[in-house]
C-alpha positions as semicolon CSV with decimal commas, in nm:
position;residue;x (nm);y (nm);z (nm)
1;M;0,000;0,000;0,000
2;S;0,143;0,334;-0,099
3;R;0,235;0,572;0,180
4;N;0,155;0,940;0,181
5;G;0,469;1,155;0,189
6;S;0,305;1,400;0,429
7;Q;0,331;1,137;0,704
8;Y;0,709;1,186;0,721
9;Q;0,802;1,491;0,925
10;D;1,148;1,335;0,979
11;L;1,305;1,192;0,662
12;S;1,495;0,936;0,866
13;Q;1,165;0,749;0,908
14;L;1,213;0,640;0,547
15;R;1,517;0,431;0,640
16;T;1,487;0,062;0,721
17;P;1,752;-0,025;0,981
18;S;1,748;-0,398;0,903
19;N;2,085;-0,573;0,897
20;D;1,963;-0,830;0,644
21;G;1,983;-0,617;0,331
22;P;2,261;-0,420;0,164
23;T;2,459;-0,147;0,335
24;V;2,346;0,185;0,187
25;L;2,620;0,447;0,159
26;T;2,539;0,797;0,039
27;V;2,828;0,991;-0,113
28;A;2,758;1,363;-0,082
29;S;2,928;1,701;-0,102
30;G;2,831;2,053;-0,009
31;K;2,931;2,185;-0,352
32;G;2,982;2,056;-0,703
33;G;3,317;1,992;-0,864
34;V;3,488;1,816;-0,572
35;G;3,513;1,478;-0,749
36;K;3,228;1,306;-0,571
37;T;3,107;1,103;-0,870
38;H;3,462;0,993;-0,955
39;L;3,495;0,867;-0,598
40;S;3,157;0,690;-0,601
41;V;3,221;0,505;-0,926
42;N;3,577;0,404;-0,847
43;V;3,498;0,286;-0,494
44;A;3,213;0,080;-0,640
45;V;3,451;-0,080;-0,892
46;C;3,695;-0,168;-0,612
47;L;3,419;-0,324;-0,402
48;A;3,300;-0,526;-0,702
49;D;3,656;-0,644;-0,767
50;M;3,671;-0,759;-0,404
51;G;3,375;-0,986;-0,471
52;Y;3,093;-0,774;-0,330
53;R;2,771;-0,722;-0,523
54;V;2,736;-0,346;-0,571
55;L;2,464;-0,115;-0,701
56;V;2,547;0,246;-0,784
57;V;2,243;0,475;-0,781
58;D;2,296;0,800;-0,972
59;G;2,125;1,030;-0,726
60;D;2,159;1,338;-0,944
61;L;1,829;1,235;-1,097
62;G;1,802;1,514;-1,353
63;L;2,150;1,460;-1,495
64;A;2,353;1,153;-1,593
65;N;2,702;1,194;-1,451
66;V;2,763;0,827;-1,378
67;N;2,670;0,739;-1,737
68;V;2,928;0,984;-1,867
69;L;3,211;0,851;-1,649
70;L;3,141;0,494;-1,754
71;G;3,072;0,568;-2,121
72;I;2,731;0,401;-2,117
73;N;2,403;0,498;-2,281
74;P;2,127;0,316;-2,091
75;G;1,788;0,259;-2,244
76;Y;1,603;0,338;-1,920
77;H;1,658;0,555;-1,613
78;A;1,515;0,636;-1,271
79;G;1,235;0,839;-1,427
80;H;1,093;0,523;-1,586
81;L;1,096;0,356;-1,246
82;L;0,925;0,653;-1,083
83;D;0,643;0,674;-1,338
84;G;0,593;0,297;-1,333
85;T;0,662;0,238;-1,703
86;Q;0,957;0,005;-1,629
87;P;1,034;-0,228;-1,336
88;F;1,355;-0,216;-1,134
89;D;1,518;-0,507;-1,319
90;K;1,472;-0,334;-1,655
91;V;1,604;0,002;-1,536
92;V;1,921;-0,133;-1,373
93;D;2,219;-0,186;-1,605
94;E;2,476;-0,459;-1,543
95;I;2,813;-0,299;-1,616
96;E;3,021;-0,603;-1,527
97;E;3,016;-0,892;-1,285
98;N;2,903;-0,772;-0,940
99;L;2,852;-0,412;-1,056
100;H;2,513;-0,267;-1,149
101;I;2,408;0,093;-1,217
102;L;2,071;0,259;-1,171
103;P;2,106;0,550;-1,416
104;A;1,968;0,900;-1,391
105;G;1,797;1,081;-1,675
106;S;1,979;1,341;-1,879
107;A;1,864;1,706;-1,866
108;M;1,539;1,614;-1,692
109;V;1,431;1,919;-1,494
110;Q;1,129;1,743;-1,345
111;M;1,356;1,490;-1,173
112;A;1,596;1,746;-1,025
113;E;1,383;1,829;-0,719
114;L;1,117;1,572;-0,635
115;D;0,839;1,655;-0,392
116;M;0,794;1,433;-0,087
117;A;0,520;1,217;-0,241
118;S;0,740;1,145;-0,544
119;Q;1,037;1,069;-0,320
120;V;0,839;0,814;-0,122
121;R;0,702;0,658;-0,441
122;L;1,053;0,628;-0,584
123;L;1,180;0,469;-0,263
124;E;0,900;0,215;-0,267
125;R;0,984;0,117;-0,624
126;L;1,358;0,109;-0,556
127;D;1,299;-0,111;-0,250
128;L;1,674;-0,092;-0,187
129;Y;1,680;-0,282;0,140
130;R;1,542;-0,597;-0,025
131;R;1,774;-0,604;-0,326
132;P;2,042;-0,875;-0,354
133;Y;2,344;-0,647;-0,307
134;D;2,609;-0,613;-0,041
135;F;2,653;-0,239;-0,095
136;V;2,437;0,032;-0,250
137;L;2,627;0,355;-0,322
138;I;2,407;0,657;-0,382
139;D;2,596;0,928;-0,568
140;A;2,394;1,223;-0,443
141;S;2,369;1,548;-0,634
142;A;2,575;1,838;-0,502
143;G;2,429;2,084;-0,254
144;I;2,154;2,050;0,005
145;G;1,835;2,019;-0,202
146;A;1,540;1,787;-0,142
147;N;1,682;1,492;-0,337
148;V;2,009;1,519;-0,143
149;R;1,830;1,523;0,191
150;L;1,641;1,210;0,090
151;A;1,961;1,030;-0,009
152;L;2,120;1,128;0,322
153;A;1,823;1,019;0,530
154;I;1,805;0,664;0,390
155;A;2,177;0,591;0,422
156;H;2,334;0,372;0,686
157;Q;2,647;0,584;0,646
158;T;2,723;0,914;0,475
159;I;3,052;0,982;0,300
160;V;3,119;1,356;0,292
161;V;3,357;1,449;0,009
162;M;3,547;1,776;0,023
163;N;3,854;1,945;-0,124
164;P;4,136;2,117;0,070
165;E;3,980;2,461;0,019
166;M;3,802;2,692;0,263
167;T;3,493;2,719;0,041
168;S;3,468;2,341;0,031
169;L;3,503;2,330;0,410
170;T;3,215;2,573;0,467
171;D;2,995;2,395;0,213
172;A;3,070;2,055;0,370
173;Y;2,968;2,191;0,710
174;A;2,642;2,325;0,560
175;L;2,572;1,978;0,419
176;V;2,632;1,808;0,754
177;K;2,418;2,067;0,934
178;V;2,123;2,024;0,697
179;A;2,155;1,646;0,709
180;F;2,160;1,645;1,089
181;R;1,855;1,871;1,112
182;S;1,670;1,651;0,860
183;G;1,704;1,352;1,090
184;C;2,026;1,203;0,954
185;K;2,239;1,120;1,257
186;G;2,525;0,961;1,063
187;P;2,771;0,813;1,104
188;F;2,952;1,056;0,877
189;Q;3,279;0,960;0,709
190;V;3,492;1,244;0,570
191;V;3,707;1,198;0,258
192;V;3,929;1,481;0,140
193;N;3,983;1,464;-0,235
194;R;4,256;1,615;-0,453
195;V;4,516;1,664;-0,183
196;R;4,886;1,715;-0,254
197;L;4,990;1,604;0,095
198;A;4,820;1,366;0,338
199;E;4,858;1,629;0,611
200;Q;4,617;1,855;0,421
201;A;4,343;1,597;0,458
202;R;4,396;1,563;0,833
203;E;4,387;1,940;0,877
204;M;4,064;1,976;0,678
205;H;3,897;1,693;0,868
206;T;4,003;1,843;1,201
207;C;3,853;2,181;1,108
208;L;3,525;2,030;0,988
209;S;3,495;1,786;1,276
210;S;3,570;2,056;1,534
211;A;3,296;2,280;1,395
212;A;3,045;1,995;1,384
213;G;3,132;1,892;1,737
214;A;3,110;2,242;1,883
215;L;2,797;2,357;1,700
216;L;2,602;2,034;1,643
217;G;2,742;1,795;1,902
218;L;2,824;1,561;1,615
219;E;3,136;1,352;1,560
220;L;3,269;1,320;1,205
221;E;3,498;1,026;1,137
222;Y;3,805;1,044;0,915
223;A;3,784;0,797;0,625
224;G;4,088;0,904;0,423
225;Y;4,204;1,107;0,128
226;V;4,266;1,085;-0,245
227;Y;4,570;1,242;-0,405
228;L;4,546;1,503;-0,679
229;D;4,639;1,290;-0,979
230;S;4,637;1,354;-1,353
231;V;4,515;1,000;-1,424
232;V;4,169;1,100;-1,303
233;E;4,120;1,343;-1,591
234;R;4,278;1,102;-1,839
235;A;4,043;0,824;-1,736
236;M;3,746;1,059;-1,760
237;R;3,836;1,137;-2,120
238;E;3,854;0,763;-2,184
239;Q;3,521;0,721;-1,997
240;K;3,663;0,445;-1,780
241;P;3,719;0,412;-1,402
242;F;4,073;0,524;-1,320
243;V;4,122;0,238;-1,073
244;R;4,074;0,000;-1,363
245;V;4,294;0,164;-1,629
246;Y;4,559;0,308;-1,394
247;P;4,554;0,071;-1,094
248;R;4,900;0,168;-0,965
249;A;4,845;0,543;-0,973
250;P;4,847;0,725;-0,636
251;A;4,476;0,815;-0,664
252;S;4,387;0,453;-0,738
253;R;4,579;0,328;-0,436
254;C;4,392;0,579;-0,218
255;I;4,056;0,460;-0,352
256;T;4,150;0,096;-0,289
257;T;4,244;0,181;0,070
258;L;3,913;0,365;0,116
259;A;3,713;0,069;-0,020
260;H;3,881;-0,167;0,225
261;R;3,813;0,077;0,508
262;L;3,443;0,095;0,420
263;V;3,420;-0,283;0,423
264;A;3,584;-0,294;0,765
265;L;3,360;-0,019;0,903
266;N;3,047;-0,201;0,791
267;S;3,149;-0,557;0,871
268;G;2,956;-0,537;1,196
269;R;2,622;-0,476;1,025
270;K;2,607;-0,823;0,876
271;E;2,824;-1,108;0,763
272;S;2,942;-1,044;0,407
273;R;2,789;-1,261;0,139
274;S;3,116;-1,248;-0,055
275;T;3,192;-1,607;0,045
276;G;2,845;-1,724;-0,037
277;G;2,912;-1,850;-0,386
278;R;2,842;-1,556;-0,610
């Protein structure tokens, strides 16, 4: 039976805390251009290579950033799922073994900011917590709009991506603040992208975590960093994940480390099905 979106004063009520289904990770940033989609796609590839079944949901519903990075042109997208013209299994694309993508539409203004009723309807049709995956990565759109708040509220963990810049720091804090006030209590994992030195990442995390602790009473965990690396742009031009085409590059090694950390952080939620004969 369909639920009325007006019932949900707190978006966190949309989350199912069951340990039986996949771990839902939302990758978010306070501003665009910080490399969030690159991180989402490449972490997903690493997890798939480790034997985990992974679904990437392109949460920027009115655009198609994940499609561009992977060089794919899907026949269906999330809009078809929302309007009921296609079922989940038809909309999801299998990119390779263990890795599936739920694409967004391209230049679809009506999908950019869904109202609450549409959000609830989309969630019901996604039914993420019952899908046969180990991890679902939601690549949220940049900013703090309605679609972003939804993606944050349904996540078991939120990965906050930022750059070593003051504007990125203030925008990341705004994201965490809005998420917290929308009912998302975390845990929040901070990743600093495009650093030249590892110390930069620690400094940025300390600044953000101190502000969140003092003003929100919220602890932000440090998940790691990704080096500024020219292979990222080269792989984008090739429309391939950089961890796949340049596996020994510094950025790729950082992503691999991050993927292993996320597995370790979430190992307590449930026993991995990676040994279950996939």
